[in-house]
Short mmCIF file of C-alpha atoms (C1' of nucleotides) in Angstrom, two decimals:
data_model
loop_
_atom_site.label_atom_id
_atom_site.label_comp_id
_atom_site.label_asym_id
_atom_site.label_seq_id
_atom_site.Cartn_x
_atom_site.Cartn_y
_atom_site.Cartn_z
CA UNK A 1 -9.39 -2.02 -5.56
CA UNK A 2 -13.17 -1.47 -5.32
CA UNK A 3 -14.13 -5.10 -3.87
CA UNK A 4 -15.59 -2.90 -1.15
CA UNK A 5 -17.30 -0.05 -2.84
CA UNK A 6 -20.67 -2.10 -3.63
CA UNK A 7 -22.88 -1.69 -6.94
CA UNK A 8 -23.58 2.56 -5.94
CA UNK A 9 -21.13 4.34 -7.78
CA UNK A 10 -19.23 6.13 -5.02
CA UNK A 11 -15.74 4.99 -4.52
CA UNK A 12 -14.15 4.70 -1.59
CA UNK A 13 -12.33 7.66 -1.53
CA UNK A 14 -15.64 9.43 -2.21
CA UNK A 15 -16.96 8.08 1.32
CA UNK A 16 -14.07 8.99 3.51
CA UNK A 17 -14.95 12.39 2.39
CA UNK A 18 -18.69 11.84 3.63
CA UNK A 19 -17.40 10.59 6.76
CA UNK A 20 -15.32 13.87 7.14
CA UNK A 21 -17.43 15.96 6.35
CA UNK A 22 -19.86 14.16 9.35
CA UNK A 23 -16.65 14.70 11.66
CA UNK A 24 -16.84 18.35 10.88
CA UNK A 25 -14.71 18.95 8.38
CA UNK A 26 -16.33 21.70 5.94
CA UNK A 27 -14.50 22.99 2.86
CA UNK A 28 -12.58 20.47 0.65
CA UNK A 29 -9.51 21.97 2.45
CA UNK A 30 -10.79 21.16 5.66
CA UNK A 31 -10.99 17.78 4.52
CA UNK A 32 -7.76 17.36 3.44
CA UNK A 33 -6.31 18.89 7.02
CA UNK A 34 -8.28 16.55 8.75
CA UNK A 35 -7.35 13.30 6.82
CA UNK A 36 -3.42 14.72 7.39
CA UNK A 37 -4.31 15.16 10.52
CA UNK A 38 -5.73 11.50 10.92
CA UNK A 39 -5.78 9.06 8.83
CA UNK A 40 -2.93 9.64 6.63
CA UNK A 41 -0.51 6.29 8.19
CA UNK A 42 -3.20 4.29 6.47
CA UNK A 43 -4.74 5.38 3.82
CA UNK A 44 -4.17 8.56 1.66
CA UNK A 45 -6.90 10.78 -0.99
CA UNK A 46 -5.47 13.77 -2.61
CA UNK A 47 -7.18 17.22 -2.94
CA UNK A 48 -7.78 15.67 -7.06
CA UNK A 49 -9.85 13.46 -5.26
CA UNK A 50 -11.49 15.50 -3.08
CA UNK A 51 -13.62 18.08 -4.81
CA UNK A 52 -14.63 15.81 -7.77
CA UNK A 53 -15.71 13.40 -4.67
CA UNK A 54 -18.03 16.51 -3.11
CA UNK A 55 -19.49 17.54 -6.51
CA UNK A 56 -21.02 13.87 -6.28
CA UNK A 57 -22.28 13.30 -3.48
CA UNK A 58 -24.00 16.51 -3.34
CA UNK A 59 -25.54 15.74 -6.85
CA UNK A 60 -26.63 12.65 -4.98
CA UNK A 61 -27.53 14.62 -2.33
CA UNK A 62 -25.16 12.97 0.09
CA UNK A 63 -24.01 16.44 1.71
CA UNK A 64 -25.62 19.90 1.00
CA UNK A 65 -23.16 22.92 0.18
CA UNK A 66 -23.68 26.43 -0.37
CA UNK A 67 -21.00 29.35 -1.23
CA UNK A 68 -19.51 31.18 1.83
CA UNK A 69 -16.80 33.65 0.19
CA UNK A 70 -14.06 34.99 2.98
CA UNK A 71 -14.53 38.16 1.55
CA UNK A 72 -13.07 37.74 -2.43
CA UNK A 73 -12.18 34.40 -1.76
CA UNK A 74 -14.23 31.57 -2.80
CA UNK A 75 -15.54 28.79 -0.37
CA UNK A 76 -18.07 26.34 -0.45
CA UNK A 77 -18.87 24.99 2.98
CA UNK A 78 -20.81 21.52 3.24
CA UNK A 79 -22.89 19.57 5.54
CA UNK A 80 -24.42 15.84 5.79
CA UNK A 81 -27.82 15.12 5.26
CA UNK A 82 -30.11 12.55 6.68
CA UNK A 83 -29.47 10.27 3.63
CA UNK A 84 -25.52 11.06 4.01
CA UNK A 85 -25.30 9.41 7.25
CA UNK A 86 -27.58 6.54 6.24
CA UNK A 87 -25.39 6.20 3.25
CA UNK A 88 -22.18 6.49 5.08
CA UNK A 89 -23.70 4.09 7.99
CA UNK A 90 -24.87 1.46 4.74
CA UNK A 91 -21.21 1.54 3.48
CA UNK A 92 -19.68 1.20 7.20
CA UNK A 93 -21.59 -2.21 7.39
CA UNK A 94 -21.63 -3.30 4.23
CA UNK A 95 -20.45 -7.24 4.50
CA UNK A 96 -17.55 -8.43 2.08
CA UNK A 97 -13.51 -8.40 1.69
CA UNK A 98 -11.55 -5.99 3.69
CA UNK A 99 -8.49 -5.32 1.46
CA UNK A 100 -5.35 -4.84 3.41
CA UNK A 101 -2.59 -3.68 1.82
CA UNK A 102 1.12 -3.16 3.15
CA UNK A 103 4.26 -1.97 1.03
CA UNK A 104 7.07 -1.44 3.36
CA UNK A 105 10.61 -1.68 1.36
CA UNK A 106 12.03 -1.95 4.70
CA UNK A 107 10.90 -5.85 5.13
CA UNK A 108 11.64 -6.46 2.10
CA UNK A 109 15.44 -5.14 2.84
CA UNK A 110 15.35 -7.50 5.90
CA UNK A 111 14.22 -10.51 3.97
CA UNK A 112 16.96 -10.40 2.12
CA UNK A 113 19.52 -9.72 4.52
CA UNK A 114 21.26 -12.79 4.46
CA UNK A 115 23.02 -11.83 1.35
CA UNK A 116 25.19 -9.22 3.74
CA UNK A 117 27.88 -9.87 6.26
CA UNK A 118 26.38 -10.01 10.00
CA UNK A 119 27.41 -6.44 10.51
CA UNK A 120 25.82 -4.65 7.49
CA UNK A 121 22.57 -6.86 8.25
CA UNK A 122 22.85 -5.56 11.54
CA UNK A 123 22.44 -2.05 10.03
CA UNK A 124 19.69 -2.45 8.32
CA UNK A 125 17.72 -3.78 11.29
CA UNK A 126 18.93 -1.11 13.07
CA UNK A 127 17.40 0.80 10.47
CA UNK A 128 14.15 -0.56 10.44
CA UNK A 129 14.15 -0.34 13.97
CA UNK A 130 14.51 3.29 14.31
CA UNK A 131 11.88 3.79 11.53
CA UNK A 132 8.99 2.36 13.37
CA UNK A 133 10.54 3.70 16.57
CA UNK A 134 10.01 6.96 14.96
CA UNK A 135 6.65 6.25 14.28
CA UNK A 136 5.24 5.66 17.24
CA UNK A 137 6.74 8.49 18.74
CA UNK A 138 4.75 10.36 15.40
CA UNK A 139 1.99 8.87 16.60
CA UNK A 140 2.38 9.19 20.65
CA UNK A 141 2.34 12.72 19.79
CA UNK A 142 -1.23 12.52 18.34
CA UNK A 143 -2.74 10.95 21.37
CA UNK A 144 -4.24 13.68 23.41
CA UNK A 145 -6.20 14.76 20.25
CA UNK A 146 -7.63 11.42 19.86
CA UNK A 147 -8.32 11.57 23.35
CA UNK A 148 -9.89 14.93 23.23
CA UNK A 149 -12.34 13.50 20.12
CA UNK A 150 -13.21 10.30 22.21
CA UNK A 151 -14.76 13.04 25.09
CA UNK A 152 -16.83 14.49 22.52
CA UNK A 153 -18.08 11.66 21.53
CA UNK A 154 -15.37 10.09 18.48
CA UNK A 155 -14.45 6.99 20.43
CA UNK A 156 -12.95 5.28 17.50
CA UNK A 157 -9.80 7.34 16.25
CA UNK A 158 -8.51 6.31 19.14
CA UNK A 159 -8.71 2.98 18.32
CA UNK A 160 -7.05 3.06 15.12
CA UNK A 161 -4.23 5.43 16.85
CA UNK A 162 -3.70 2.57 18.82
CA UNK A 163 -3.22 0.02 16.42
CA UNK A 164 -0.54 2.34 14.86
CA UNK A 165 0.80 2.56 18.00
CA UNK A 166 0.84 -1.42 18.82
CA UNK A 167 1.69 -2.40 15.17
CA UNK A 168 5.00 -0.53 14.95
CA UNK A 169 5.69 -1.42 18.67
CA UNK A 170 5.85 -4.95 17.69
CA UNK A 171 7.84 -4.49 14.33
CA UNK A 172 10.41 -2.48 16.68
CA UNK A 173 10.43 -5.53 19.34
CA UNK A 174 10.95 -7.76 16.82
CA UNK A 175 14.16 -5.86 15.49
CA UNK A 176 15.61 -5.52 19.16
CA UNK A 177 15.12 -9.46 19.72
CA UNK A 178 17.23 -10.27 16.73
CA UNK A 179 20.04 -7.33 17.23
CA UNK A 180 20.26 -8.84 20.62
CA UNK A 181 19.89 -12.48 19.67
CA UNK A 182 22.92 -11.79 16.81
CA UNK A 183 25.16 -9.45 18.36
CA UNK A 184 27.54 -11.73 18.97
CA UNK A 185 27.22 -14.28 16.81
CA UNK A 186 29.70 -13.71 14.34
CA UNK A 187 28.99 -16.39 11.89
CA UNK A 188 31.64 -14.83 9.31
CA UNK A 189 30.26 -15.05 5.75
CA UNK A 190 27.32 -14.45 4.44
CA UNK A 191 24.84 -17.38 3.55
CA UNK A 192 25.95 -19.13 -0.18
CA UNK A 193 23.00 -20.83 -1.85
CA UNK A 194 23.94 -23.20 -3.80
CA UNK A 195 20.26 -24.98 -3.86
CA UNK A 196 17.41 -23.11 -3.29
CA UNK A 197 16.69 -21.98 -0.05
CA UNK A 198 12.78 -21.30 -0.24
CA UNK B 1 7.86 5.41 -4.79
CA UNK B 2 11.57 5.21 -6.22
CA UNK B 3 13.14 6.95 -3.44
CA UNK B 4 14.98 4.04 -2.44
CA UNK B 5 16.30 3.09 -6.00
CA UNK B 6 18.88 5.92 -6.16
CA UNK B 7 20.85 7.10 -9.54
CA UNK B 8 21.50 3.38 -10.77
CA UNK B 9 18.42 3.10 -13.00
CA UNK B 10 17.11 -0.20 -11.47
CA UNK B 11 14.02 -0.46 -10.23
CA UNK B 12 12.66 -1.82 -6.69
CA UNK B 13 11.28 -4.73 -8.72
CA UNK B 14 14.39 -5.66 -10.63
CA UNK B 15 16.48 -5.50 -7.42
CA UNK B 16 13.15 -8.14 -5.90
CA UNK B 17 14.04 -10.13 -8.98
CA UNK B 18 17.79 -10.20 -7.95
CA UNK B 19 17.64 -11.14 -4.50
CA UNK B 20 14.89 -14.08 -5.81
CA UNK B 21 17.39 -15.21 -8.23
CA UNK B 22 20.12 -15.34 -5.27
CA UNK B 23 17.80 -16.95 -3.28
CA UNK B 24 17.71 -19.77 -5.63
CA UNK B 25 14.28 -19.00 -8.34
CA UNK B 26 15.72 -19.81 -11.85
CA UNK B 27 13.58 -18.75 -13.91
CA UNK B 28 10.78 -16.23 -14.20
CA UNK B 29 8.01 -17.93 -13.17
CA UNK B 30 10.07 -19.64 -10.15
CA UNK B 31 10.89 -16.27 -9.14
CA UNK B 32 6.68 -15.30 -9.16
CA UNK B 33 6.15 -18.70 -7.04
CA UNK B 34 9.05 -17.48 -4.95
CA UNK B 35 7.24 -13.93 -4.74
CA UNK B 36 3.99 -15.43 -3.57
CA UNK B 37 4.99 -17.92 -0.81
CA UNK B 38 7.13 -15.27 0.49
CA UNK B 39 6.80 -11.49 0.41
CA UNK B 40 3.72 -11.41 -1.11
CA UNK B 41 2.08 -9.75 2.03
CA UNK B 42 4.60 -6.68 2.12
CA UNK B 43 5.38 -6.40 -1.70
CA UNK B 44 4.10 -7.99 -4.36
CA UNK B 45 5.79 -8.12 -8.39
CA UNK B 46 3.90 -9.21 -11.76
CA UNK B 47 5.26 -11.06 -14.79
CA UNK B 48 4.98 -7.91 -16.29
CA UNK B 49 7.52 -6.87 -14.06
CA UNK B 50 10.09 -10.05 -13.55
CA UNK B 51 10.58 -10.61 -17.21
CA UNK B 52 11.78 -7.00 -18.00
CA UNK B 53 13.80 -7.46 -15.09
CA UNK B 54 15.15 -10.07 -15.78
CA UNK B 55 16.85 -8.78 -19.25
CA UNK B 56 17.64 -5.81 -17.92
CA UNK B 57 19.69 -7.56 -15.20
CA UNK B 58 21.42 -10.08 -17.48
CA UNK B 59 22.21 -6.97 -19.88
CA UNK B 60 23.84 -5.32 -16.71
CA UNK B 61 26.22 -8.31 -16.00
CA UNK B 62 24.19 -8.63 -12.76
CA UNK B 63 22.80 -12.31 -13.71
CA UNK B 64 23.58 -14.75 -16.59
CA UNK B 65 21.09 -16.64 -18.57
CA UNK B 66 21.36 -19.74 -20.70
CA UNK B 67 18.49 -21.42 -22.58
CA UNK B 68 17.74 -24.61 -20.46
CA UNK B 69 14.53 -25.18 -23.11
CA UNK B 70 12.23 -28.62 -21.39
CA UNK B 71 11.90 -30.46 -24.55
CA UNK B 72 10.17 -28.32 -26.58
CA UNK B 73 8.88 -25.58 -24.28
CA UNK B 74 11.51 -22.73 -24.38
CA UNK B 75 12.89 -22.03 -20.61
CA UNK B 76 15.69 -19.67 -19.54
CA UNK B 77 17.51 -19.50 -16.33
CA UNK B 78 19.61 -17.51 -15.11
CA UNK B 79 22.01 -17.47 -11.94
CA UNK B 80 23.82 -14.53 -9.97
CA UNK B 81 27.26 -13.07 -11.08
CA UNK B 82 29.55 -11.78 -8.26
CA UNK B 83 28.59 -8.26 -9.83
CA UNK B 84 24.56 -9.00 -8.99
CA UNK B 85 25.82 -10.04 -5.17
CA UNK B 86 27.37 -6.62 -4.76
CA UNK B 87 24.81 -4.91 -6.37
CA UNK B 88 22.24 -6.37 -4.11
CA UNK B 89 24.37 -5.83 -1.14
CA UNK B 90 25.08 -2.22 -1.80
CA UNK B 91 21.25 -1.79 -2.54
CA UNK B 92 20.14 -3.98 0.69
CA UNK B 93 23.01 -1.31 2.23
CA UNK B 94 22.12 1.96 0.59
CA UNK B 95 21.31 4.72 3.42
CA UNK B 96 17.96 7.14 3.15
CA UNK B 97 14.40 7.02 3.87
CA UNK B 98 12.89 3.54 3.45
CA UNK B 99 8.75 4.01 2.39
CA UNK B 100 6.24 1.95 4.02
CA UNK B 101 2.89 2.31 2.51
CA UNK B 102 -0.09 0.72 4.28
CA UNK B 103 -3.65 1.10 2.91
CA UNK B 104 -5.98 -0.79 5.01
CA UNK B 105 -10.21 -0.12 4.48
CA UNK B 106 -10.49 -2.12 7.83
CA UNK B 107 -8.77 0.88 9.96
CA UNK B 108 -10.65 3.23 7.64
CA UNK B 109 -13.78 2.04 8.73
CA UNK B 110 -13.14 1.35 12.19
CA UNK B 111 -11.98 5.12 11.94
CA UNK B 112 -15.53 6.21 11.34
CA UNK B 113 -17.27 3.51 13.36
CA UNK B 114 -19.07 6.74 15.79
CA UNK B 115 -21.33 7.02 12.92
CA UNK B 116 -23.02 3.69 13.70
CA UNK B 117 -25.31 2.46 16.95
CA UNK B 118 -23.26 -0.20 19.11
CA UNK B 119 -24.11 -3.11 17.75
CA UNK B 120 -23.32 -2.49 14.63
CA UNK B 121 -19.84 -0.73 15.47
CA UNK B 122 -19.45 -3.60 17.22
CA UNK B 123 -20.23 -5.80 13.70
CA UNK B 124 -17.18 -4.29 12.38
CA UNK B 125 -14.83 -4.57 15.43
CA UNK B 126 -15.31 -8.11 15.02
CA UNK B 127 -14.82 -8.52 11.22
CA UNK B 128 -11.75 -6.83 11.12
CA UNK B 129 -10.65 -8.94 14.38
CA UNK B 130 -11.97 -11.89 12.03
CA UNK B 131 -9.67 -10.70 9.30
CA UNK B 132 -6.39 -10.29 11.10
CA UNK B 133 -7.13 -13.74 13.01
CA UNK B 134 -7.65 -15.56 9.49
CA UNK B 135 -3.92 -13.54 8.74
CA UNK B 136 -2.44 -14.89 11.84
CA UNK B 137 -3.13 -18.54 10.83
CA UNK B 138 -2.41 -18.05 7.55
CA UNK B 139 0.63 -16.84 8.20
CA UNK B 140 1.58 -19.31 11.35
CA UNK B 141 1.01 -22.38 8.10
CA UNK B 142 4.04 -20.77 6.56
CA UNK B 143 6.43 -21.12 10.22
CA UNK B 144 7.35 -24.79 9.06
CA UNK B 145 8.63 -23.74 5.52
CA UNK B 146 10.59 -20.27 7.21
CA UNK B 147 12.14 -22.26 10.08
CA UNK B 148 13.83 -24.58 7.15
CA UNK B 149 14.57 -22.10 5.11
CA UNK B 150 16.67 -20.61 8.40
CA UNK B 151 18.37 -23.68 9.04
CA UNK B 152 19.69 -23.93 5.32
CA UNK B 153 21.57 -20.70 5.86
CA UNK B 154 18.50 -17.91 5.36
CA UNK B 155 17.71 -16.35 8.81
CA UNK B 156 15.74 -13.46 8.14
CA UNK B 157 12.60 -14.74 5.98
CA UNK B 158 11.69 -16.56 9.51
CA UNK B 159 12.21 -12.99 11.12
CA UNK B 160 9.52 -10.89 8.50
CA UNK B 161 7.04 -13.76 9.13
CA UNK B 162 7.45 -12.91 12.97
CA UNK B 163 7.02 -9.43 12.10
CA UNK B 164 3.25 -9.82 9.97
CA UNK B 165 2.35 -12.34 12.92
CA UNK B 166 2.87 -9.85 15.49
CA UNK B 167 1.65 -7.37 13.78
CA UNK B 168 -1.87 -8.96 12.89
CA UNK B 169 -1.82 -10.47 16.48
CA UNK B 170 -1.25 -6.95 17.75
CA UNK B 171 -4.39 -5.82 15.50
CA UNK B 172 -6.62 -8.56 16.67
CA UNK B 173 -6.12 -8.35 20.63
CA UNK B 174 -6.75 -4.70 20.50
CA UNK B 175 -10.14 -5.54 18.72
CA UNK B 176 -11.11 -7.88 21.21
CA UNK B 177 -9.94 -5.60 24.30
CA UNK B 178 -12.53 -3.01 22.34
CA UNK B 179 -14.90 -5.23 21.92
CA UNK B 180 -14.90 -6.25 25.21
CA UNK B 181 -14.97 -3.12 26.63
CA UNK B 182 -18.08 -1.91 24.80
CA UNK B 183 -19.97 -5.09 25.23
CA UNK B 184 -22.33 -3.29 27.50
CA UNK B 185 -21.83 0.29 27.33
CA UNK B 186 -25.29 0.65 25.42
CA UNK B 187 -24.86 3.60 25.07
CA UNK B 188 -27.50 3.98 22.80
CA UNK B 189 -27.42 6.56 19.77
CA UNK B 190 -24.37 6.95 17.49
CA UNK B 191 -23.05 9.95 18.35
CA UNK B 192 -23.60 13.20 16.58
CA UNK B 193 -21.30 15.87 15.60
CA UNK B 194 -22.60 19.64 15.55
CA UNK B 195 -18.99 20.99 16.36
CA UNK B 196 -15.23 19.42 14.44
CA UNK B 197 -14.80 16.41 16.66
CA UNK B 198 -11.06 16.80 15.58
"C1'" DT C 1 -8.35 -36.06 -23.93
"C1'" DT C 2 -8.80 -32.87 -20.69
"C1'" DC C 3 -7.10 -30.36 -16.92
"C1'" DG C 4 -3.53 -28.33 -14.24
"C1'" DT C 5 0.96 -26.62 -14.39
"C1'" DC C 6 5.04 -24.63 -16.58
"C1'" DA C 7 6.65 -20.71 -19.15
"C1'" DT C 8 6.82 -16.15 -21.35
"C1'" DG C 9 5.12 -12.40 -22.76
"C1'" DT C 10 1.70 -8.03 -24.79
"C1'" DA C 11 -1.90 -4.54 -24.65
"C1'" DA C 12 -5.23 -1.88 -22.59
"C1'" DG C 13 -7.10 0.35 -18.86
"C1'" DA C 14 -7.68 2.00 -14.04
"C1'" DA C 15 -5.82 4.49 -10.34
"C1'" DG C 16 -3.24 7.53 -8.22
"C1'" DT C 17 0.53 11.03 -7.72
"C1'" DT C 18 3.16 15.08 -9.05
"C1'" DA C 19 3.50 19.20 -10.78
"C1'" DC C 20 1.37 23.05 -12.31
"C1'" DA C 21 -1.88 26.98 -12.13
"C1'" DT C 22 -4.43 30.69 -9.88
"C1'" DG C 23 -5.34 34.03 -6.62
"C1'" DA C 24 -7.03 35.86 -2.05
"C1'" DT C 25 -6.19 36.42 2.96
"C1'" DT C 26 -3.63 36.52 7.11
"C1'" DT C 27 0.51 36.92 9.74
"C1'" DC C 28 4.98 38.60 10.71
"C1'" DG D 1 5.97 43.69 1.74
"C1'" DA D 2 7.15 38.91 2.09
"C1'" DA D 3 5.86 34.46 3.52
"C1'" DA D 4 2.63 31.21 4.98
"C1'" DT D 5 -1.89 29.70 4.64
"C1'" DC D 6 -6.52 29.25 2.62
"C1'" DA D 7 -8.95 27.49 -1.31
"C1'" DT D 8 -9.89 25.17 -5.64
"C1'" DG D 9 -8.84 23.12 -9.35
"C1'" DT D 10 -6.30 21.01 -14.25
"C1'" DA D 11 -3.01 18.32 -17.01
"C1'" DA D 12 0.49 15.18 -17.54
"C1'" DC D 13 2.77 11.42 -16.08
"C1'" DT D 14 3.71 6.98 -13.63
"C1'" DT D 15 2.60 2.91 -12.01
"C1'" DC D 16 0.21 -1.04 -11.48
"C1'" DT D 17 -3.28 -4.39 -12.47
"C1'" DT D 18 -6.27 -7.04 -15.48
"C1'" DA D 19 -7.05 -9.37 -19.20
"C1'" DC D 20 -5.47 -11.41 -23.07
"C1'" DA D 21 -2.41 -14.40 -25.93
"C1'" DT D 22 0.36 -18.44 -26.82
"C1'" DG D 23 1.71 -23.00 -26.35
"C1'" DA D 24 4.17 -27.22 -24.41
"C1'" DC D 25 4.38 -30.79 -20.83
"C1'" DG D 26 2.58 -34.12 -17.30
"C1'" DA D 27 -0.93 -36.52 -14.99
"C1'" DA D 28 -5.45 -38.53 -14.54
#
DNA sequence: TTCGTCATGTAAGAAGTTACATGATTTC
DNA sequence: GAAATCATGTAACTTCTTACATGACGAA
């Protein structure tokens, strides 16, 4: 999974990190608020990720940190350095594959729908439907806060929010056109294969 | 990432392998060809994965096997039962949440693209454009092979192909409307943060 | 005879998630 | 004073992928 991570041992989860910590973010739990917060529909890191992933790259001197207790409780707070945005900027253009992966049961469910009667296919599209319907209502709801960042100068999020936005659209579309296009076509019986069908 | 697998103690994979085998794959590796020139861009299995399966489904009644050897290079195929239909349609039926994962580096870095000057920003816009374009075409060489498949009785392959067309085609216009928008809004400097941008 | 394909597996390792563990502070 | 949040980690467990291992058949 590291076709993109280069020779420098950071991995990628190591540079979204950097890059949050350049959006503001400035404790390891800050971090993980803000990639809840953002980037979370695709792609994930995990708090076990997190603070091994700040260790390094202030070792590599990446970020700089220095303890800022809340009274008894600890805190580290962190910053970029010069050489933590040219890093970050390096691995932003760096040329090569751009893995993309999807897993989503629910086309997989729809492939196979032909093995069901028309009315229990029905549901499941029905079901997929209202999934990415209630998706981009998620992400509707995030809109003024990408908005907000692209005043202050965070153009981008938006961008991304939109693709969310315009990717599940389309998956939703696509379920309407065939509920519509197969409402009434009772064919009976599902499809028999008798010789392969792919 | 068994949420959708319920009490029955099959896994996503072995109810893959099922709905392959209904589909008409007959033996293992049939079922990995299968695998690839379908779903391969929303789920992907390994031999690792189909053979287990595949004796774990015979040993539930859900498929029979007989040795079909070719010459002398063993082979073993293996058909659905009526048991393995209802199994996969009370599967393809069974309610509750249905996971979609997606883990895409290109939105990741188009998510931090603010740390770079235009051009460059604009470098990546177009790569990931690049990307879902190459998708798109990839995908549109496989219409040919889905529209048969539909007309031999198996509708909704055609319909998930739709779906990763639209969705890639969704990706790439919205690329191209940002690119086009910030084509000459030189702004100059990549922006910097000295207060959370979100 | 060599290469690509058919066919079925095993073993090791990387990657990531879940659950656990701790304890302070703030809010109701 | 109870619950939610802030804050940082560890250990165990899955899960998946990669590489390896074997060997026959068909075509060039």
């Amino acid at each position: 999974m590291d076709d993109a991570t280069g020779k420098i041992g950071l991995s990628t989860a190591a540079y979204v990190v950097l890059g949050m910590v350049r959006l503001g973010a400035r404790t390891g739990y800050e971090i993980k608020q803000m990639t809840e917060q953002s980037i979370r529909y695709f792609w994930t890191i995990s708090p076990v990720q997190i603070y091994p992933s700040l260790t390094q790259l202030e070792a590599s001197g990446l970020i700089t940190g220095r303890e800022d207790p809340q009274g008894r409780r600890p805190r580290r707070v962190y910053e970029i350095t010069d050489a933590g945005q040219a890093a970050l900027r390096e691995w932003l253009g760096r040329p090569g594959p751009i893995p993309f992966e999807l897993r989503d049961l629910g086309l997989v469910k729809l492939f196979f729908a032909d093995a069901l009667d028309p009315g229990q296919a029905h549901d499941v599209l029905r079901a997929v439907r209202e999934r990415s319907e209630d998706r981009v209502a998620a992400l509707r709801a995030v809109e003024p806060t990408a908005r907000a960042a692209r005043d202050r100068g965070a153009a981008y999020p938006e961008l991304t929010l939109l693709m969310g936005i315009a990717f599940h659209q389309a998956m939703a579309d696509l379920c309407r056109d065939f509920e519509q296009r197969y409402a009434d076509a009772a064919d009976g019986e599902p499809g028999s294969a008798t010789q392969p069908l792919l």
